[in-house]
Short mmCIF file of C-alpha atoms in Angstrom, two decimals:
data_model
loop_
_atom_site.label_atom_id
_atom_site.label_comp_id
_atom_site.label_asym_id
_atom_site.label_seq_id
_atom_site.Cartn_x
_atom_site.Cartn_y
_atom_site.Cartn_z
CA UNK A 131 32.74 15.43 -0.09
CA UNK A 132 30.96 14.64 3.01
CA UNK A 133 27.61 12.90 3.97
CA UNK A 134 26.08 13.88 7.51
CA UNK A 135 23.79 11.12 8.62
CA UNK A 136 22.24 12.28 11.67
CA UNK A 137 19.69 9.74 13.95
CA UNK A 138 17.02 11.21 16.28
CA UNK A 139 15.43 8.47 18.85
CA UNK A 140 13.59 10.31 21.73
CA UNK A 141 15.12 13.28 22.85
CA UNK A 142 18.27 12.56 21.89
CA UNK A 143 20.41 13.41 18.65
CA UNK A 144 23.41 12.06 17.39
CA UNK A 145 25.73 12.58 14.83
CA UNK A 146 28.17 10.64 12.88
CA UNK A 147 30.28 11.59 9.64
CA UNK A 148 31.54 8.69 7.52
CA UNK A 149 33.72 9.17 4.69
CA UNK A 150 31.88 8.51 1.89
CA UNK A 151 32.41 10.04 -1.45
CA UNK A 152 29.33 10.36 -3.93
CA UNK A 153 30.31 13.15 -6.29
CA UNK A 154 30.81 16.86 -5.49
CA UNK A 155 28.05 17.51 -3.76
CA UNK A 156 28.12 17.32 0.46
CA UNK A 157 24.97 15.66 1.45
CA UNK A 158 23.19 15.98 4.91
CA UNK A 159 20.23 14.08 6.31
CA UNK A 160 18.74 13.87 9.34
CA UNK A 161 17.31 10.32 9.97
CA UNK A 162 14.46 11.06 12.67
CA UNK A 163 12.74 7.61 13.98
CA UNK A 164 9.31 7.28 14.17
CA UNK A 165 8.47 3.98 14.21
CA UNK A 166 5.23 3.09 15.94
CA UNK A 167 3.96 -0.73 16.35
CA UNK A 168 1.08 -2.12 16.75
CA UNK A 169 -1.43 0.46 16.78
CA UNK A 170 -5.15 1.58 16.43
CA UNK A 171 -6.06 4.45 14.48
CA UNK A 172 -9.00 6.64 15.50
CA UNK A 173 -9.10 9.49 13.19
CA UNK A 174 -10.96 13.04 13.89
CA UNK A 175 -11.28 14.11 10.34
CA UNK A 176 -13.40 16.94 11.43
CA UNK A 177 -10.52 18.47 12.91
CA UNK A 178 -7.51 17.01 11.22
CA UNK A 179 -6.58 14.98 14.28
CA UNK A 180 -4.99 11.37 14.28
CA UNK A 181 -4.90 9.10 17.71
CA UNK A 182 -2.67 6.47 18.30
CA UNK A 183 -3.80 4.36 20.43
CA UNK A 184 -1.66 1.33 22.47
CA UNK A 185 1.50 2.19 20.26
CA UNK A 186 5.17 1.14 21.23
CA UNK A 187 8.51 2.77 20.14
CA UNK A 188 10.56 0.91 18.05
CA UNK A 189 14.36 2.58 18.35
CA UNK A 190 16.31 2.48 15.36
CA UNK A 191 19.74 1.17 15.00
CA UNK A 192 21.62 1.88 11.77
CA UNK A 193 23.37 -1.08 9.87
CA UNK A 194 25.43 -1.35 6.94
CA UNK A 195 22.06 -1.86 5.24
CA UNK A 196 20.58 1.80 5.10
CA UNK A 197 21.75 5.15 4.13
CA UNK A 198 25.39 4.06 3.26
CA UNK A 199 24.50 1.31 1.15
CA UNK A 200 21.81 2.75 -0.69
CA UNK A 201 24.26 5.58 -1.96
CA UNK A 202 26.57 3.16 -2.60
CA UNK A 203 24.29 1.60 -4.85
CA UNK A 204 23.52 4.40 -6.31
CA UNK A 205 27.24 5.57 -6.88
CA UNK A 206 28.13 2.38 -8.95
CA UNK A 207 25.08 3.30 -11.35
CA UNK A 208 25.77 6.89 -11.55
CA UNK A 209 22.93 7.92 -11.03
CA UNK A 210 20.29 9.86 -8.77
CA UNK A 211 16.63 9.08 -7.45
CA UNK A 212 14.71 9.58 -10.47
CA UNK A 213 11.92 12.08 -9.04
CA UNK A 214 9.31 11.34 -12.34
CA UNK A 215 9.41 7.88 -10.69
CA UNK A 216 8.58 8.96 -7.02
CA UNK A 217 11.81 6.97 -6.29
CA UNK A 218 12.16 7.05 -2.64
CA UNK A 219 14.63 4.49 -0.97
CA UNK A 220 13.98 3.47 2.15
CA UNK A 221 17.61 4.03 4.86
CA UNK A 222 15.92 3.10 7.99
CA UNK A 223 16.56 -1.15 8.03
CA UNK A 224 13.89 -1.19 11.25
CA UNK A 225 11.15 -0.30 8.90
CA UNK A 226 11.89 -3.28 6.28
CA UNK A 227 12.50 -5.84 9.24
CA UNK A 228 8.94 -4.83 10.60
CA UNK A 229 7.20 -4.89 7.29
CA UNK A 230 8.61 -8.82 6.44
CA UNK A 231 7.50 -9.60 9.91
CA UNK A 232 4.16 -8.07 8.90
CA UNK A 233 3.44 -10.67 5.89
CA UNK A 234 4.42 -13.44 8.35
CA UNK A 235 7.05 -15.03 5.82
CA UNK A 236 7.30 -18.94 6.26
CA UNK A 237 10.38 -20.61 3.96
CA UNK A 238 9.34 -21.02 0.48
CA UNK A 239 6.61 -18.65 0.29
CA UNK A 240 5.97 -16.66 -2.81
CA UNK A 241 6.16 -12.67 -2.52
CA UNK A 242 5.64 -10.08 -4.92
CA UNK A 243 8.01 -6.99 -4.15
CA UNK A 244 7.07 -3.95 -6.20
CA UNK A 245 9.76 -1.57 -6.71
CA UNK A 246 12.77 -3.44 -5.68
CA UNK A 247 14.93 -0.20 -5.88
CA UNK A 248 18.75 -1.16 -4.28
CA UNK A 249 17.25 -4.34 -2.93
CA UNK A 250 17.18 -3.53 1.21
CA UNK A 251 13.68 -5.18 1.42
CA UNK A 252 14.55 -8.07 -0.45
CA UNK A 253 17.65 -8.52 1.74
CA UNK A 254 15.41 -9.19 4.59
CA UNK A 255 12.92 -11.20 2.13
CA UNK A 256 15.86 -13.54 1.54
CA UNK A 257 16.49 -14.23 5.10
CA UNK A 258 13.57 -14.88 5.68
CA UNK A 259 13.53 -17.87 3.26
CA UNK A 260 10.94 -16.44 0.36
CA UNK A 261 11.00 -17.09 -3.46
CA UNK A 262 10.79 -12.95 -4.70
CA UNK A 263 9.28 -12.20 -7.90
CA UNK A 264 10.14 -8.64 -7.85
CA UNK A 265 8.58 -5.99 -10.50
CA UNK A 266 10.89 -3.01 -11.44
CA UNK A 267 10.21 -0.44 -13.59
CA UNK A 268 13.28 1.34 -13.94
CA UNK A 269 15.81 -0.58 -15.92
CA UNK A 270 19.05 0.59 -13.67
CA UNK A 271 17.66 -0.89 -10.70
CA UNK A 272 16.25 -4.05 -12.13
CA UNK A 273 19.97 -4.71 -13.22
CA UNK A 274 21.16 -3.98 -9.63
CA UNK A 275 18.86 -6.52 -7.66
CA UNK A 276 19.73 -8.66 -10.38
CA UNK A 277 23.17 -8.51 -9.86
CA UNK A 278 22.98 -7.97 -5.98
CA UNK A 279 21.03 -11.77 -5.43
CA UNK A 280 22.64 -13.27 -8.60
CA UNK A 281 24.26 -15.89 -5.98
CA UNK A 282 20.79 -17.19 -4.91
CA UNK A 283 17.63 -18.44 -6.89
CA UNK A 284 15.33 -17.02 -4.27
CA UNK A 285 15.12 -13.91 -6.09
CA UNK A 286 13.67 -13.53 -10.09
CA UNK A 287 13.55 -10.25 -11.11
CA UNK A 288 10.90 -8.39 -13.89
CA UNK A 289 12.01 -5.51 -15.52
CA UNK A 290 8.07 -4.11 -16.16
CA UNK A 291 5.84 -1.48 -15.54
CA UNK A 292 3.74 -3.35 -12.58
CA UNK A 293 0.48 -0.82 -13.02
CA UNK A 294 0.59 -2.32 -16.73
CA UNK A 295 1.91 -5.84 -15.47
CA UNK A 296 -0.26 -8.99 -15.93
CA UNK A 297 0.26 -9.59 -12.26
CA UNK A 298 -2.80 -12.24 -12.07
CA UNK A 299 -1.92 -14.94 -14.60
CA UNK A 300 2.04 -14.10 -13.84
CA UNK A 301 1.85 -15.12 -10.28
CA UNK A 302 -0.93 -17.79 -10.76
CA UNK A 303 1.17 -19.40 -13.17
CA UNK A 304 4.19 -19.34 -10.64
CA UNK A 305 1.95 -20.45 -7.87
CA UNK A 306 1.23 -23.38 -9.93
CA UNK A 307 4.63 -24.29 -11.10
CA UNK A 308 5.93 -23.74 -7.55
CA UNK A 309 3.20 -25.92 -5.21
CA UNK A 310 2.19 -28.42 -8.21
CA UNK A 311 2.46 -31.17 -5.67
CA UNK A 312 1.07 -29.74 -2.59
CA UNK A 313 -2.80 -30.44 -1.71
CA UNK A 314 -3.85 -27.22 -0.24
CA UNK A 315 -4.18 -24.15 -2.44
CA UNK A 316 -1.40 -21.93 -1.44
CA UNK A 317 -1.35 -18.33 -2.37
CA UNK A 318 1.62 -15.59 -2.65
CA UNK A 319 1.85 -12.62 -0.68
CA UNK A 320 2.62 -9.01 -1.37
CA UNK A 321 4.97 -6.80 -0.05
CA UNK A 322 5.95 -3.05 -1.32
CA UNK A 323 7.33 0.36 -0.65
CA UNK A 324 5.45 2.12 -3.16
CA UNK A 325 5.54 5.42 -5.13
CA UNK A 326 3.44 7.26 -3.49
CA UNK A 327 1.64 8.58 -7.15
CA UNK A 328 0.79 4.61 -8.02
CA UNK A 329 -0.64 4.09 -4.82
CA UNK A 330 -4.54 3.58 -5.70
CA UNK A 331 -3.92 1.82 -9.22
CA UNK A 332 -1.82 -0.59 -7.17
CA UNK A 333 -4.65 -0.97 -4.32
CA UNK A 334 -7.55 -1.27 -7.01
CA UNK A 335 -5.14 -3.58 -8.91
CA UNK A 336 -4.48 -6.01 -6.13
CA UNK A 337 -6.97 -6.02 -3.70
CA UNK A 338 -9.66 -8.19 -5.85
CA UNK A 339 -7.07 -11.16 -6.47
CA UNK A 340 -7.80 -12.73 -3.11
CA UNK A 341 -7.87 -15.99 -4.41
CA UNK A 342 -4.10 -15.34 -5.67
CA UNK A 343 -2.79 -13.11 -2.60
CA UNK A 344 -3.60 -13.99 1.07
CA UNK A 345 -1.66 -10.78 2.26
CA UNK A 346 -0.66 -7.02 1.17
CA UNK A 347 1.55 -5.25 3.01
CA UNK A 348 2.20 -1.66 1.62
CA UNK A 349 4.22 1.30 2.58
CA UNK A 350 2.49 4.26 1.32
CA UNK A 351 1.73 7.83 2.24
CA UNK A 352 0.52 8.60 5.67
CA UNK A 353 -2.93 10.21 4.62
CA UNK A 354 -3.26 8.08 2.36
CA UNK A 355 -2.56 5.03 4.71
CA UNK A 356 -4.91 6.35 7.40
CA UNK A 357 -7.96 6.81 4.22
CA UNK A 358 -7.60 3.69 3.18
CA UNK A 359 -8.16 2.12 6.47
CA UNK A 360 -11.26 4.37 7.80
CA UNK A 361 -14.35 3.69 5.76
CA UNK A 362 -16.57 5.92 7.87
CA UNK A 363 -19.42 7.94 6.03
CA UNK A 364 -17.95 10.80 8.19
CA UNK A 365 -14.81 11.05 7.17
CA UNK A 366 -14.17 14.18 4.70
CA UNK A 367 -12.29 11.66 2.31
CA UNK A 368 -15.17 9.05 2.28
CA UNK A 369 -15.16 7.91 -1.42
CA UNK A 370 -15.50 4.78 -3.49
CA UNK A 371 -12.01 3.51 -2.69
CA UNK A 372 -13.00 3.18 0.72
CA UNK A 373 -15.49 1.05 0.41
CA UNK A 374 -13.20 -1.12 -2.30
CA UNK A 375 -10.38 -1.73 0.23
CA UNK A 376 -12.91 -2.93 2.95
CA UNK A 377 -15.22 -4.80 -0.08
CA UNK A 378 -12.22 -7.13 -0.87
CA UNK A 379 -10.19 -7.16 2.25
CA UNK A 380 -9.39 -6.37 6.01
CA UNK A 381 -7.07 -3.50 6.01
CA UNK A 382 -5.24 -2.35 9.44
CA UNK A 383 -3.36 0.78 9.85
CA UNK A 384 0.00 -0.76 11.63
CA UNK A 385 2.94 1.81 12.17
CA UNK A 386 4.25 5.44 10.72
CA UNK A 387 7.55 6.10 9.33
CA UNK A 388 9.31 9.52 9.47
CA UNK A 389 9.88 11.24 6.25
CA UNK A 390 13.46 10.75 7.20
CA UNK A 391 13.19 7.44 6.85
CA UNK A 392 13.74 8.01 3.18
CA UNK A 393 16.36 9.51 0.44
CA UNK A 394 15.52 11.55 -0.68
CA UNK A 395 13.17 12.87 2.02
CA UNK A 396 9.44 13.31 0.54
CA UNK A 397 7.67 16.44 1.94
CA UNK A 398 5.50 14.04 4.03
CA UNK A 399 5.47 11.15 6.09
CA UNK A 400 4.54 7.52 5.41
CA UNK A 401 2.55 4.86 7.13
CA UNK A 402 2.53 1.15 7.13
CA UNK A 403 -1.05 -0.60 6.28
CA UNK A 404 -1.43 -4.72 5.52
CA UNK A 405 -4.36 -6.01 3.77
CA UNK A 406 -5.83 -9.45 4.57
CA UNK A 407 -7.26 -10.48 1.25
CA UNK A 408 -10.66 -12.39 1.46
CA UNK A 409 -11.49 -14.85 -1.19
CA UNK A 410 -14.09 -14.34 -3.77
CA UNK A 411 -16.63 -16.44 -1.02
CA UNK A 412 -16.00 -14.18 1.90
CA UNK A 413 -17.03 -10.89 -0.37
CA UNK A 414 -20.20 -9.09 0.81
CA UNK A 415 -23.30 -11.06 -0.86
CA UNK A 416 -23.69 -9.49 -4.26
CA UNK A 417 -24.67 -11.16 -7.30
CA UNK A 418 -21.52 -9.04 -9.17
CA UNK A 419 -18.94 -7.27 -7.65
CA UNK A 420 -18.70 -5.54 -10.79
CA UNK A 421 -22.15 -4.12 -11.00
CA UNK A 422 -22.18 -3.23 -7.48
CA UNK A 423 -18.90 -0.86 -7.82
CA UNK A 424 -21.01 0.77 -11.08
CA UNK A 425 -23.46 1.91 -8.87
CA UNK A 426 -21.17 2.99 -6.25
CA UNK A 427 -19.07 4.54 -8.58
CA UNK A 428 -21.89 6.48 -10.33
CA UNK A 429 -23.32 7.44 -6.87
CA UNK A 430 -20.19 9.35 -6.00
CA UNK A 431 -20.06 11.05 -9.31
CA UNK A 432 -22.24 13.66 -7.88
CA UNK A 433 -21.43 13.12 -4.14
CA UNK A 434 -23.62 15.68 -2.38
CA UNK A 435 -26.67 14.35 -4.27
CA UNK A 436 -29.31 12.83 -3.24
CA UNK A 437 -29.25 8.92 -4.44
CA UNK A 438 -32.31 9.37 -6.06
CA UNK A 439 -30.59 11.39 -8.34
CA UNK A 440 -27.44 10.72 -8.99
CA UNK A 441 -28.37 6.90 -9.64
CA UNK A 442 -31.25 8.08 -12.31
CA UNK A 443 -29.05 6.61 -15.32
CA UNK A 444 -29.06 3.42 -13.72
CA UNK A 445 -32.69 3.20 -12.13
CA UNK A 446 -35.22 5.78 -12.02
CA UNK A 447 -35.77 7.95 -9.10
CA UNK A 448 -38.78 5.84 -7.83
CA UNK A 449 -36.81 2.42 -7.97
CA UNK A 450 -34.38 4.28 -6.19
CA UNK A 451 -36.37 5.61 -3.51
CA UNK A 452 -38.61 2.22 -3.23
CA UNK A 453 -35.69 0.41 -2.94
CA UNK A 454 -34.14 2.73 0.11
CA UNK A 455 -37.45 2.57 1.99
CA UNK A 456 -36.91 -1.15 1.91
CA UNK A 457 -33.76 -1.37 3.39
CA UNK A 458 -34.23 1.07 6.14
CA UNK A 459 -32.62 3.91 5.06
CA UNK A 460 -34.57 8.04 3.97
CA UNK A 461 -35.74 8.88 0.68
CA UNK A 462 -33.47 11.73 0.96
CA UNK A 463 -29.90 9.28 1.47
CA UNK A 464 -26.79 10.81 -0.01
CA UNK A 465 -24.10 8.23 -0.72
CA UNK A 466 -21.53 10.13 1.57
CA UNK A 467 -24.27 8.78 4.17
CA UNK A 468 -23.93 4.84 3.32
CA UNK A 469 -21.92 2.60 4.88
CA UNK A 470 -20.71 -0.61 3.07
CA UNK A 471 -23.22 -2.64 4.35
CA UNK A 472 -25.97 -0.36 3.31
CA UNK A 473 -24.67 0.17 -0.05
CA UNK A 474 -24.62 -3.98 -0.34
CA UNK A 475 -28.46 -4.06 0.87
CA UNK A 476 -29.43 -0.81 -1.91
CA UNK A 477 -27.45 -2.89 -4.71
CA UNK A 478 -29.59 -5.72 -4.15
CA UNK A 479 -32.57 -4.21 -3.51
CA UNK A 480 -32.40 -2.28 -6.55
CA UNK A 481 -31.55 -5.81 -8.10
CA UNK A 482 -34.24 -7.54 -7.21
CA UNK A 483 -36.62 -4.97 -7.84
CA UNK A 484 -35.16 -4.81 -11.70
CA UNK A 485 -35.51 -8.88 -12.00
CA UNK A 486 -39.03 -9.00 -10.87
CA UNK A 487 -40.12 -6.26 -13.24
CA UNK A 488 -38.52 -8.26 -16.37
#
């Protein structure tokens, strides 16, 4: 059995056939590099264009780290990416170097790695001096990071479902235990290459613990990277997880990643986005975040509505049309129309206007 590993940086191809056994099958990939860092992302949703703007071209080199060692790890588990998982492991070692340089890693700090899989991420977490607390769902891989960083005490590893995971008092607790005697509040820091079908429980799940996280660095699917990031009213994907990303934190778009990048390939590229949390006193000024995402939530319900009618189980069309005439905005506003800020002034209009009617 053979395994092709082919690496594409620029124009240039080349080819290299190890002698690795896995099986009976003969496996070929193509590892094509595009690796893009930093960068601004203007997107032309109208016609399904993406700019990158200012962007530099990382070239790959291939390590004992990537494609070889990930089958290897597979090989002594006997065993195959389980597709019902979205299990995706990452061969391209430039990609995990970049995104540990993204969370800006200082010795001793407390991540959270989701999805572990053969442990190439934490490899890099490890040099960089973290304590790991990483989540695993599948029980074959749990028992391989385990094993893999048995020799250190850097690493603690969770065999749990992380969308079903008490993440908050888990990693408070830890923060606690771990920085009892320091005098500034210190908080962890995430890091992930994530299924792509758990992306937006993970984002809604994380994103409003700023006062636990100070950073989220995620690997996730290129539109869905680039969404996250633009929370335009004219984008065609403007919804209420838009304005939840940018509600609780500053996202930036920072790099793509081939689809090659990955075994076994996904049908579509992936892109790089961190998160800079903000804590519960840098939110926009509303008196509950919670009510304020209820009337998002319900305005989007019936998207191409006017507000005044899509909001009438929460206020009645007048309040709702008083309230936009205060803030500056037509009687005739859709929420598709509404930018963060402007949904932040309706909320409390509308707020005020119910508390002085009581």
């Amino acid at each position: 059995m053979s395994i092709c590993l082919g690496l594409r940086v620029q124009s240039h191809f080349y080819t290299q056939r190890p002698k690795t056994e896995w099986g009976s099958k003969s496996l070929h990939f193509g590892l094509e590099i595009r690796f893009i860092v930093p960068c601004e992302v203007a997107r032309d949703f109208r016609k399904g264009r993406v700019r990158r703007i200012g962007v530099d071209v990382i070239r790959a080199e291939r390590s004992e780290d990537d494609i070889h060692s990930t089958l290897r790890a597979l090989q002594s588990r006997n065993r195959q990416p389980k597709r019902w998982l979205g299990q995706h492991y990452m061969v391209n070692e430039q990609v995990n170097s970049a995104m540990v340089q993204l969370v800006g890693i200082q010795p001793g700090d407390l991540i959270l790695e989701i999805g572990p899989g053969t442990g190439s991420l934490t490899k890099f977490l490890v040099e960089a001096g973290a304590h790991i607390i990483a989540v695993e769902k599948d029980r074959d891989m749990a028992a391989l990071v385990a094993e893999r960083f048995a020799h250190t005490d850097q690493v603690e590893v969770v065999h749990e479902d992380f969308v079903k995971w008490s993440v908050s008092s888990q990693i408070n607790e830890a923060l606690e235990q771990r920085y009892r005697a320091s005098t500034t509040l210190k908080r962890a820091k995430v890091i992930a290459n994530l299924p792509f079908n758990i992306t937006t429980q993970v984002v809604k799940k994380l994103l409003p613990l700023g006062n636990t996280f100070s950073h989220v660095v995620l690997l996730l699917q290129d539109e869905a990277a680039i969404r996250l990031v633009d929370a335009s009213p004219d984008c065609n994907e403007y919804r209420p997880i838009s304005l939840l990303v940018n509600f609780f934190s500053v996202p930036e778009y920072r790099f793509s990643v081939g689809r090659d990048s990955f075994f076994p390939q996904p049908r579509v590229d992936a892109g790089v986005v961190s998160f800079a949390l903000k804590r519960t006193s840098e939110y926009p000024p509303v008196a509950s975040p919670k009510a304020f995402f209820t009337l998002v939530n319900s305005a989007f319900t019936r998207k191409r509505k006017m507000l005044r009618n899509s909001l009438q189980h929460l206020h009645s069309s007048e309040s709702v049309q008083s309230a936009l005439s205060s803030v500056g905005l037509p009687e005739t506003s859709r929420p598709d129309e509404l930018t963060l800020d402007q949904f932040v002034a309706l909320h409390n209009a509308l707020t005020a206007n119910c508390s002085s009617s009581i």
